[in-house]
PDB file of C-alpha atoms in Angstrom:
ATOM      1  CA  MET A   1       7.400  14.324  -8.507  1.00  0.00           C
ATOM      2  CA  ASN A   2      10.013  12.206  -6.734  1.00  0.00           C
ATOM      3  CA  TYR A   3      10.572  12.807  -3.050  1.00  0.00           C
ATOM      4  CA  PRO A   4      13.329  11.455  -0.843  1.00  0.00           C
ATOM      5  CA  THR A   5      12.458   8.541   1.393  1.00  0.00           C
ATOM      6  CA  ILE A   6      10.594   9.750   4.468  1.00  0.00           C
ATOM      7  CA  GLU A   7      11.562   8.100   7.750  1.00  0.00           C
ATOM      8  CA  LEU A   8       8.750   7.537  10.238  1.00  0.00           C
ATOM      9  CA  GLU A   9       8.972   6.044  13.714  1.00  0.00           C
ATOM     10  CA  PHE A  10       7.350   2.822  12.437  1.00  0.00           C
ATOM     11  CA  GLY A  11       8.954   2.550   8.975  1.00  0.00           C
ATOM     12  CA  SER A  12       9.889   4.446   5.836  1.00  0.00           C
ATOM     13  CA  VAL A  13       7.948   5.677   2.812  1.00  0.00           C
ATOM     14  CA  THR A  14       9.251   6.433  -0.659  1.00  0.00           C
ATOM     15  CA  ILE A  15       6.962   8.620  -2.749  1.00  0.00           C
ATOM     16  CA  LEU A  16       7.114   8.417  -6.521  1.00  0.00           C
ATOM     17  CA  GLU A  17       5.048  10.048  -9.257  1.00  0.00           C
ATOM     18  CA  ASN A  18       1.742   8.338  -8.519  1.00  0.00           C
ATOM     19  CA  PHE A  19       2.439   5.755  -5.851  1.00  0.00           C
ATOM     20  CA  MET A  20       4.105   5.291  -2.499  1.00  0.00           C
ATOM     21  CA  ILE A  21       6.191   2.357  -1.301  1.00  0.00           C
ATOM     22  CA  ALA A  22       6.231   1.668   2.436  1.00  0.00           C
ATOM     23  CA  LYS A  23       8.637  -0.546   4.364  1.00  0.00           C
ATOM     24  CA  MET A  24       7.589  -1.104   7.954  1.00  0.00           C
ATOM     25  CA  ASN A  25       9.970  -1.804  10.813  1.00  0.00           C
ATOM     26  CA  GLU A  26      10.471  -5.320  12.142  1.00  0.00           C
ATOM     27  CA  GLY A  27       7.965  -6.434  14.779  1.00  0.00           C
ATOM     28  CA  ILE A  28       5.515  -3.506  14.676  1.00  0.00           C
ATOM     29  CA  LEU A  29       1.738  -3.727  14.588  1.00  0.00           C
ATOM     30  CA  PHE A  30       0.559  -1.790  11.539  1.00  0.00           C
ATOM     31  CA  ASP A  31      -2.716  -0.490  12.896  1.00  0.00           C
ATOM     32  CA  ILE A  32      -5.336   2.190  12.203  1.00  0.00           C
ATOM     33  CA  SER A  33      -3.260   5.053  13.641  1.00  0.00           C
ATOM     34  CA  LYS A  34      -0.168   4.197  11.573  1.00  0.00           C
ATOM     35  CA  ASN A  35      -2.329   3.756   8.493  1.00  0.00           C
ATOM     36  CA  GLU A  36      -3.905   7.151   9.157  1.00  0.00           C
ATOM     37  CA  THR A  37      -0.427   8.705   8.986  1.00  0.00           C
ATOM     38  CA  LEU A  38       0.153   7.148   5.539  1.00  0.00           C
ATOM     39  CA  LEU A  39      -3.316   8.067   4.276  1.00  0.00           C
ATOM     40  CA  GLU A  40      -2.827  11.684   5.340  1.00  0.00           C
ATOM     41  CA  MET A  41       0.565  11.693   3.614  1.00  0.00           C
ATOM     42  CA  GLY A  42      -1.023  10.370   0.417  1.00  0.00           C
ATOM     43  CA  THR A  43      -3.796  12.970   0.574  1.00  0.00           C
ATOM     44  CA  GLU A  44      -1.273  15.780   0.995  1.00  0.00           C
ATOM     45  CA  VAL A  45       1.250  14.624  -1.599  1.00  0.00           C
ATOM     46  CA  PHE A  46      -1.076  13.462  -4.384  1.00  0.00           C
ATOM     47  CA  GLN A  47      -3.624  16.289  -3.875  1.00  0.00           C
ATOM     48  CA  GLY A  48      -6.737  14.568  -5.155  1.00  0.00           C
ATOM     49  CA  LYS A  49      -5.060  12.582  -7.943  1.00  0.00           C
ATOM     50  CA  PRO A  50      -5.420   8.783  -8.074  1.00  0.00           C
ATOM     51  CA  TYR A  51      -2.530   6.970  -6.422  1.00  0.00           C
ATOM     52  CA  ALA A  52      -1.406   3.519  -5.333  1.00  0.00           C
ATOM     53  CA  TYR A  53       0.123   2.115  -2.167  1.00  0.00           C
ATOM     54  CA  ILE A  54       2.730  -0.662  -2.219  1.00  0.00           C
ATOM     55  CA  SER A  55       3.531  -2.454   1.017  1.00  0.00           C
ATOM     56  CA  HIS A  56       7.074  -3.787   0.530  1.00  0.00           C
ATOM     57  CA  ARG A  57       7.281  -6.327   3.329  1.00  0.00           C
ATOM     58  CA  VAL A  58      10.984  -6.906   3.785  1.00  0.00           C
ATOM     59  CA  ASN A  59      10.508  -7.193   7.561  1.00  0.00           C
ATOM     60  CA  SER A  60       8.148  -9.327   9.589  1.00  0.00           C
ATOM     61  CA  TYR A  61       5.310  -7.450  11.291  1.00  0.00           C
ATOM     62  CA  ALA A  62       1.603  -7.744  12.054  1.00  0.00           C
ATOM     63  CA  VAL A  63      -1.164  -5.987  10.127  1.00  0.00           C
ATOM     64  CA  ASP A  64      -4.564  -5.131  11.550  1.00  0.00           C
ATOM     65  CA  PRO A  65      -6.812  -5.997   8.575  1.00  0.00           C
ATOM     66  CA  MET A  66      -9.171  -3.160   9.545  1.00  0.00           C
ATOM     67  CA  VAL A  67      -6.663  -0.771   7.924  1.00  0.00           C
ATOM     68  CA  TYR A  68      -8.093  -1.887   4.567  1.00  0.00           C
ATOM     69  CA  LYS A  69     -11.627  -0.868   5.555  1.00  0.00           C
ATOM     70  CA  GLN A  70     -10.185   2.508   6.573  1.00  0.00           C
ATOM     71  CA  SER A  71      -8.178   2.808   3.323  1.00  0.00           C
ATOM     72  CA  ALA A  72     -11.265   2.102   1.222  1.00  0.00           C
ATOM     73  CA  LYS A  73     -12.793   5.351   2.538  1.00  0.00           C
ATOM     74  CA  PHE A  74     -10.095   7.382   0.762  1.00  0.00           C
ATOM     75  CA  PRO A  75     -11.359   7.709  -2.833  1.00  0.00           C
ATOM     76  CA  ASN A  76      -8.013   8.706  -4.363  1.00  0.00           C
ATOM     77  CA  LEU A  77      -6.251   5.585  -3.090  1.00  0.00           C
ATOM     78  CA  LYS A  78      -7.117   3.350  -6.022  1.00  0.00           C
ATOM     79  CA  VAL A  79      -4.722   0.395  -5.851  1.00  0.00           C
ATOM     80  CA  ILE A  80      -2.923  -1.580  -3.129  1.00  0.00           C
ATOM     81  CA  ALA A  81      -0.128  -4.083  -3.695  1.00  0.00           C
ATOM     82  CA  VAL A  82       1.733  -6.235  -1.188  1.00  0.00           C
ATOM     83  CA  VAL A  83       5.247  -7.467  -1.981  1.00  0.00           C
ATOM     84  CA  SER A  84       6.930 -10.201   0.021  1.00  0.00           C
ATOM     85  CA  GLU A  85       9.356 -13.042  -0.567  1.00  0.00           C
ATOM     86  CA  ASN A  86       7.820 -14.866   2.411  1.00  0.00           C
ATOM     87  CA  GLU A  87       5.181 -17.366   1.320  1.00  0.00           C
ATOM     88  CA  MET A  88       3.215 -17.217   4.575  1.00  0.00           C
ATOM     89  CA  THR A  89       3.080 -13.392   4.397  1.00  0.00           C
ATOM     90  CA  ARG A  90       1.813 -13.567   0.813  1.00  0.00           C
ATOM     91  CA  THR A  91      -0.795 -16.182   1.744  1.00  0.00           C
ATOM     92  CA  LEU A  92      -2.119 -14.109   4.661  1.00  0.00           C
ATOM     93  CA  ALA A  93      -2.247 -10.983   2.503  1.00  0.00           C
ATOM     94  CA  SER A  94      -4.053 -12.688  -0.370  1.00  0.00           C
ATOM     95  CA  THR A  95      -6.547 -14.644   1.733  1.00  0.00           C
ATOM     96  CA  VAL A  96      -7.217 -12.562   4.863  1.00  0.00           C
ATOM     97  CA  GLU A  97      -6.156  -8.959   4.241  1.00  0.00           C
ATOM     98  CA  ARG A  98      -7.589  -8.839   0.726  1.00  0.00           C
ATOM     99  CA  GLU A  99     -11.051  -9.714   2.048  1.00  0.00           C
ATOM    100  CA  PHE A 100     -11.137  -6.482   4.051  1.00  0.00           C
ATOM    101  CA  TYR A 101     -10.439  -4.217   1.061  1.00  0.00           C
ATOM    102  CA  THR A 102     -13.595  -3.102  -0.758  1.00  0.00           C
ATOM    103  CA  ASP A 103     -12.309  -3.590  -4.317  1.00  0.00           C
ATOM    104  CA  SER A 104     -10.431  -6.889  -4.341  1.00  0.00           C
ATOM    105  CA  ASN A 105      -9.669  -6.368  -8.054  1.00  0.00           C
ATOM    106  CA  CYS A 106      -7.404  -3.503  -6.998  1.00  0.00           C
ATOM    107  CA  PHE A 107      -5.502  -5.505  -4.372  1.00  0.00           C
ATOM    108  CA  LYS A 108      -2.788  -7.917  -5.444  1.00  0.00           C
ATOM    109  CA  VAL A 109       0.141  -9.751  -3.876  1.00  0.00           C
ATOM    110  CA  PHE A 110       3.585 -10.107  -5.493  1.00  0.00           C
ATOM    111  CA  THR A 111       6.972 -11.672  -4.853  1.00  0.00           C
ATOM    112  CA  GLU A 112       8.927  -8.898  -6.630  1.00  0.00           C
ATOM    113  CA  LEU A 113       8.700  -5.125  -6.333  1.00  0.00           C
ATOM    114  CA  LYS A 114       9.189  -4.525 -10.066  1.00  0.00           C
ATOM    115  CA  ASN A 115       6.120  -6.639 -10.892  1.00  0.00           C
ATOM    116  CA  ALA A 116       4.059  -4.761  -8.301  1.00  0.00           C
ATOM    117  CA  THR A 117       5.114  -1.361  -9.650  1.00  0.00           C
ATOM    118  CA  SER A 118       4.229  -2.398 -13.210  1.00  0.00           C
ATOM    119  CA  TRP A 119       0.827  -3.675 -12.087  1.00  0.00           C
ATOM    120  CA  VAL A 120      -0.053  -0.558 -10.074  1.00  0.00           C
ATOM    121  CA  GLN A 121       0.991   1.687 -12.973  1.00  0.00           C
ATOM    122  CA  GLY A 122      -1.299  -0.276 -15.308  1.00  0.00           C
ATOM    123  CA  LYS A 123      -4.205  -0.191 -12.849  1.00  0.00           C
ATOM    124  CA  LEU A 124      -3.754   3.538 -12.283  1.00  0.00           C
ATOM    125  CA  SER A 125      -3.720   4.275 -16.001  1.00  0.00           C
ATOM    126  CA  LEU A 126      -7.074   2.464 -16.269  1.00  0.00           C
ATOM    127  CA  GLN A 127      -8.428   4.509 -13.344  1.00  0.00           C
ATOM    128  CA  ILE A 128      -7.326   7.793 -14.925  1.00  0.00           C
ATOM    129  CA  THR A 129      -8.989   7.012 -18.265  1.00  0.00           C
ATOM    130  CA  LYS A 130     -12.361   6.236 -16.629  1.00  0.00           C
TER     131      LYS A 130
END
């Protein structure tokens, strides 16, 4: 199940077999309403199956950490990864944002997308076998 990249007014989302990769536009505030759009997309596309979300932060933008409390209410979203080459972005994600997600064992920060995709695939395979 590979879909083309979906362009949204605040960024783009690539949907793969069991995860989605989002790249947000420069300078936006990623807030509850934008997160709701992605959560609804995940619910529709993955139809009750466990899935992961990867935030590929190639641009600089702000994140309302309350999006993680909202995301935790969606039981099929099992894993979240943040990818950034920017050290300050990674530090904020791993110290502040991570604290707002219910299961911090399923939230991890990476410098490379390939490492994040491998990790989410491994975490999802553990979720499926439970």
